[in-house]
mmCIF file of C-alpha atoms in Angstrom:
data_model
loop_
_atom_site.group_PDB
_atom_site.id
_atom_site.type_symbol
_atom_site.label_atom_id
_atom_site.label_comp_id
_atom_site.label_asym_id
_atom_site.label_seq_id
_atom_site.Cartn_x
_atom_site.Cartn_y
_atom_site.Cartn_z
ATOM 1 C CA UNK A 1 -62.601 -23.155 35.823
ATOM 2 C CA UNK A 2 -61.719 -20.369 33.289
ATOM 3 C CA UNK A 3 -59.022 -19.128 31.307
ATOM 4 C CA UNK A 4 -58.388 -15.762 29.600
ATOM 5 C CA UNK A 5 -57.480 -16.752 25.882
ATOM 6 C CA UNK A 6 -56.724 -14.853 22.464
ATOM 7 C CA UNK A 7 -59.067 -15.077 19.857
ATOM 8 C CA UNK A 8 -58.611 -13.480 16.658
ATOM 9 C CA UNK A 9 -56.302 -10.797 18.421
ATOM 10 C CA UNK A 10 -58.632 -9.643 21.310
ATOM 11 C CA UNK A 11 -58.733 -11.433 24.860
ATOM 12 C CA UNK A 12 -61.848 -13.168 26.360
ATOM 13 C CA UNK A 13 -62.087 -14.758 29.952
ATOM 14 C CA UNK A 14 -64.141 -17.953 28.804
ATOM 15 C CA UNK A 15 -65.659 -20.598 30.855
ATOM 16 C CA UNK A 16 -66.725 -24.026 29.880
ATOM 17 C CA UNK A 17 -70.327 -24.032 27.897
ATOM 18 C CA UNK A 18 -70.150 -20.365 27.618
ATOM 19 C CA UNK A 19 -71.385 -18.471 24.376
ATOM 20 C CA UNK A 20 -69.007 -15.547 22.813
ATOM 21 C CA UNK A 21 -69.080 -13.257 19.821
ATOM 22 C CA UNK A 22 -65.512 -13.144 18.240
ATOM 23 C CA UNK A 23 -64.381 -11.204 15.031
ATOM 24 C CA UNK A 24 -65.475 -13.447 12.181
ATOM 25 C CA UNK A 25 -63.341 -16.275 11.874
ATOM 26 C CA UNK A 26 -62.546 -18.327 8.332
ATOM 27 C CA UNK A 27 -63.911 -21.701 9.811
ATOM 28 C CA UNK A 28 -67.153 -23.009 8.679
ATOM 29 C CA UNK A 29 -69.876 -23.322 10.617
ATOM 30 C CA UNK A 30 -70.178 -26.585 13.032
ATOM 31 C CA UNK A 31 -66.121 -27.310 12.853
ATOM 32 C CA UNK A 32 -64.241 -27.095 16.033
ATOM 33 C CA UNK A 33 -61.455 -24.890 16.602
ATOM 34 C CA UNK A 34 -58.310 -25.399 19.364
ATOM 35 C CA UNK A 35 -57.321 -21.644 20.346
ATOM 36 C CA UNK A 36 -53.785 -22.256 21.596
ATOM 37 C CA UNK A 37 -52.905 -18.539 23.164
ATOM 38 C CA UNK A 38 -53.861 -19.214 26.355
ATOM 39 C CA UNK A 39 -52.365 -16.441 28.936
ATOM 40 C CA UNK A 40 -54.164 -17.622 32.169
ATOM 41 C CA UNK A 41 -56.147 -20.777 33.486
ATOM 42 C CA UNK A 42 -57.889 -20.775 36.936
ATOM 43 C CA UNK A 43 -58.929 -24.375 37.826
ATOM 44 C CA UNK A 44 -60.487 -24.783 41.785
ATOM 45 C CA UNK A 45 -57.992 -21.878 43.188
ATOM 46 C CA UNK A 46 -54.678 -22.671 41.353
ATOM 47 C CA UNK A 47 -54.095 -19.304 38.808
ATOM 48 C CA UNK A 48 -51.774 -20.605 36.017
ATOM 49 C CA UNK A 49 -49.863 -17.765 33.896
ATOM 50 C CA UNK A 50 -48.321 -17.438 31.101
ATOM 51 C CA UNK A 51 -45.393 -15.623 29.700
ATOM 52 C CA UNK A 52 -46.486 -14.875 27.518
ATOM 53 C CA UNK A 53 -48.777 -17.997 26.818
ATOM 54 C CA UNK A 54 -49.026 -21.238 28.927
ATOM 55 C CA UNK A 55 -47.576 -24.265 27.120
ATOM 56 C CA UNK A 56 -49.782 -27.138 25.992
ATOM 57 C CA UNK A 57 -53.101 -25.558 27.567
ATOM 58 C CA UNK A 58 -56.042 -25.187 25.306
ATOM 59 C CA UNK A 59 -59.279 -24.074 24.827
ATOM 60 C CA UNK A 60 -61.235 -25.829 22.469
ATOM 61 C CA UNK A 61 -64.656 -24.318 20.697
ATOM 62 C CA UNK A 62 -67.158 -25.084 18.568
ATOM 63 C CA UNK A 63 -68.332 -22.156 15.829
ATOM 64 C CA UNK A 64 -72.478 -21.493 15.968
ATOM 65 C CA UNK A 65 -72.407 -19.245 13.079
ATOM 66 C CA UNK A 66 -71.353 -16.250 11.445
ATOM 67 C CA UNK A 67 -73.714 -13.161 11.656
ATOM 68 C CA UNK A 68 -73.140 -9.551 11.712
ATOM 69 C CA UNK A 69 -73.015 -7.379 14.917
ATOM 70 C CA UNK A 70 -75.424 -3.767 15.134
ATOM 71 C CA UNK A 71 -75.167 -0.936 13.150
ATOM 72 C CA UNK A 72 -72.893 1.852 14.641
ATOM 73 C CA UNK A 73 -73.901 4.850 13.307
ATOM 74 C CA UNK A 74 -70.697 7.458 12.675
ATOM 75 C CA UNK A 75 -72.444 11.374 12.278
ATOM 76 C CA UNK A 76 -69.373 14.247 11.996
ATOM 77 C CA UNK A 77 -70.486 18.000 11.806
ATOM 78 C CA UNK A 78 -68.666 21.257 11.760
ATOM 79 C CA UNK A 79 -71.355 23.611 12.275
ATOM 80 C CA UNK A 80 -71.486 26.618 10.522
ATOM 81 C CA UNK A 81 -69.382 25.073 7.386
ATOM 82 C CA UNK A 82 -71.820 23.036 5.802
ATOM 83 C CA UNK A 83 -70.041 20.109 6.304
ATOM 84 C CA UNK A 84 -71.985 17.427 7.656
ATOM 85 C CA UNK A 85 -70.658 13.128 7.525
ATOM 86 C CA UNK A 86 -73.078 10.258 7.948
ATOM 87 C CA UNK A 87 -71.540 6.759 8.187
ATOM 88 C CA UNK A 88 -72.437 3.437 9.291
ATOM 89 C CA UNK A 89 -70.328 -0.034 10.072
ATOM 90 C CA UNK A 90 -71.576 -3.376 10.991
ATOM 91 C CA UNK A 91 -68.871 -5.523 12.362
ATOM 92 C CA UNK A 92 -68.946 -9.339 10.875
ATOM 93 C CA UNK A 93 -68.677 -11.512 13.884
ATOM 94 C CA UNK A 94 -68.322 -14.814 14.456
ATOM 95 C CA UNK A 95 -70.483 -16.972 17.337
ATOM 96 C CA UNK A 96 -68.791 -19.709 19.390
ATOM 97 C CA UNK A 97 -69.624 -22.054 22.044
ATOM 98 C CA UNK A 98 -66.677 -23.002 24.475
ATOM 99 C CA UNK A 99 -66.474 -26.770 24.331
ATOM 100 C CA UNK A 100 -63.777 -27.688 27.271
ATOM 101 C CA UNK A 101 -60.708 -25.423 28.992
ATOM 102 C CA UNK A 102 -57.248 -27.641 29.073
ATOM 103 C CA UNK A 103 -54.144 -26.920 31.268
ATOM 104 C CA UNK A 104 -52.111 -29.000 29.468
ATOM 105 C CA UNK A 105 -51.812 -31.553 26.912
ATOM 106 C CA UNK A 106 -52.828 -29.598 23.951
ATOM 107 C CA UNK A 107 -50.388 -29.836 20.540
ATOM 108 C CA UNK A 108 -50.070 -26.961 18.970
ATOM 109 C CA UNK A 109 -51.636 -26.369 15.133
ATOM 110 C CA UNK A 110 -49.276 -27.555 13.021
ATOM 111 C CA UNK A 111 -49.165 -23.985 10.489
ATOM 112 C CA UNK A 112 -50.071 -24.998 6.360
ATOM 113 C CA UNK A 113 -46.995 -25.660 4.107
ATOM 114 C CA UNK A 114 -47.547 -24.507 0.897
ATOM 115 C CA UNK A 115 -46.115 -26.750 -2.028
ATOM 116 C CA UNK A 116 -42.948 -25.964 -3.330
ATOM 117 C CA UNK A 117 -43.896 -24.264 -6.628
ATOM 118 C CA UNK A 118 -41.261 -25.200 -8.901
ATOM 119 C CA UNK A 119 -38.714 -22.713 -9.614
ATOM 120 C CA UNK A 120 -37.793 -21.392 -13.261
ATOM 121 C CA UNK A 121 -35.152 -19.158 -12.978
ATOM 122 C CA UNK A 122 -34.677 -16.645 -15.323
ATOM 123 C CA UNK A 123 -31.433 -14.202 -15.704
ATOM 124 C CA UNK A 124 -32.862 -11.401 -17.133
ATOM 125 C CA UNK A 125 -35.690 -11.390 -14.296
ATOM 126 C CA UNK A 126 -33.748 -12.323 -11.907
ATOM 127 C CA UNK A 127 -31.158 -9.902 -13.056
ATOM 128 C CA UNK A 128 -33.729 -6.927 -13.222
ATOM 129 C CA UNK A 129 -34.722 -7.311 -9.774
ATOM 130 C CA UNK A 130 -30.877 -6.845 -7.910
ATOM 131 C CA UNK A 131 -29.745 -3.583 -7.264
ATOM 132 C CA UNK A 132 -26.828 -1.755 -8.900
ATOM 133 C CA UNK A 133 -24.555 -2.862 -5.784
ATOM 134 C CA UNK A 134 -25.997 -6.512 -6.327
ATOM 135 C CA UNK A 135 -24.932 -6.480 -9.987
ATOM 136 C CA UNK A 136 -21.725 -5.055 -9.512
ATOM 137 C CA UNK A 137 -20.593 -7.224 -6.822
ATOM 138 C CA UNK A 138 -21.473 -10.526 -9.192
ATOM 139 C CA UNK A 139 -19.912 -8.149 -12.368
ATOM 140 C CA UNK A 140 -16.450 -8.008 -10.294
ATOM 141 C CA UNK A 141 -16.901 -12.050 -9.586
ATOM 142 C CA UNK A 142 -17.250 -12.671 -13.072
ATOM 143 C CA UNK A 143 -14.324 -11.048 -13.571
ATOM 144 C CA UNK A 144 -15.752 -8.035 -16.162
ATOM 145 C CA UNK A 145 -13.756 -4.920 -16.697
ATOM 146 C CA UNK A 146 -15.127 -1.552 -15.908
ATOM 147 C CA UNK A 147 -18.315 -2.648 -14.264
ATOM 148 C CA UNK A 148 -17.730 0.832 -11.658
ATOM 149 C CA UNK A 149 -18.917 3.228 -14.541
ATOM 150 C CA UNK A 150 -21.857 1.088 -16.152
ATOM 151 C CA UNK A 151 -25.389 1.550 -15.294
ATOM 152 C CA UNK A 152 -28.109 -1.039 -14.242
ATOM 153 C CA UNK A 153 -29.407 -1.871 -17.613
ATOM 154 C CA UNK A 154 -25.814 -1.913 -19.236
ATOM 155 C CA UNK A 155 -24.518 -4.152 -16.057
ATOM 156 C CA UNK A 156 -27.695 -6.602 -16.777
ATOM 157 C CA UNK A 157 -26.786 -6.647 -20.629
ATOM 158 C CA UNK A 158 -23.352 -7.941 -19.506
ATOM 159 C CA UNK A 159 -23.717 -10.081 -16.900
ATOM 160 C CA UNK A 160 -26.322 -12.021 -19.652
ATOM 161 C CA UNK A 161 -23.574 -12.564 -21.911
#
């Protein structure tokens, strides 16, 4: 059995126990992670695929540890001008173990909420941060004369009256 999943944004064909570098992940090392993008799953002959994922399959991983890949070494040159570039990159990478391959079954990751932060509205900031049109539109719903000819600031002092 094997499945071609997303990870991180790139595409892996995993199989069960197998070992695969991924671009570093924010999970800590030992936790288990549930990759949920699953295009295609291949169990004993039957291809299963998805448009563009498969619903409810799952491939579920456990992280080895974080490390950093080799040193690519980047050299530019334009000969006869002096010019001459040396560069290097290591890629931070992240090593997993493929724990189990499901078809189906699998809930997806319910995405953080954030707190409501509580809201303290303020007129002249929220005021400052409408455009001219915006202003206008709540000057003429107001009900003040010659809002046409005023400018942003002028329309802000008036509409905080």
């Amino acid at each position: 059995m094997y499945a071609i999943v997303e990870i991180a944004g790139q595409q892996f064909k995993v199989a069960k126990d197998q070992k695969v570098y991924v671009h570093r992940l924010q999970e800590a090392e030992g936790s288990k992670v549930t990759f949920d993008k699953v295009m295609l799953v291949e169990d004993k002959g039957n291809v299963t695929i998805g448009a563009p994922a498969i619903e409810g399959a799952g491939v579920t991983a456990k992280i080895l540890g974080h490390l950093k890949g080799d040193k690519v070494i980047v050299f530019k040159k334009k000969r006869r001008k002096g010019y001459k570039k040396k560069n290097g990159h290591r890629q931070y990478l992240t090593e997993i173990q493929i724990e189990g391959i499901s078809a189906s079954g699998v809930k997806k990751a319910a995405a953080k909420k954030e707190a409501p932060k509580a809201e303290v509205k303020e007129e002249s900031n929220d005021l400052s941060s409408k455009t001219v049109a915006e202003l206008k539109a709540l000057a003429k719903d107001k009900g003040i004369t010659g809002y046409t000819s005023l400018k942003k600031a002028e329309l802000i002092e008036a509409l905080s009256k």
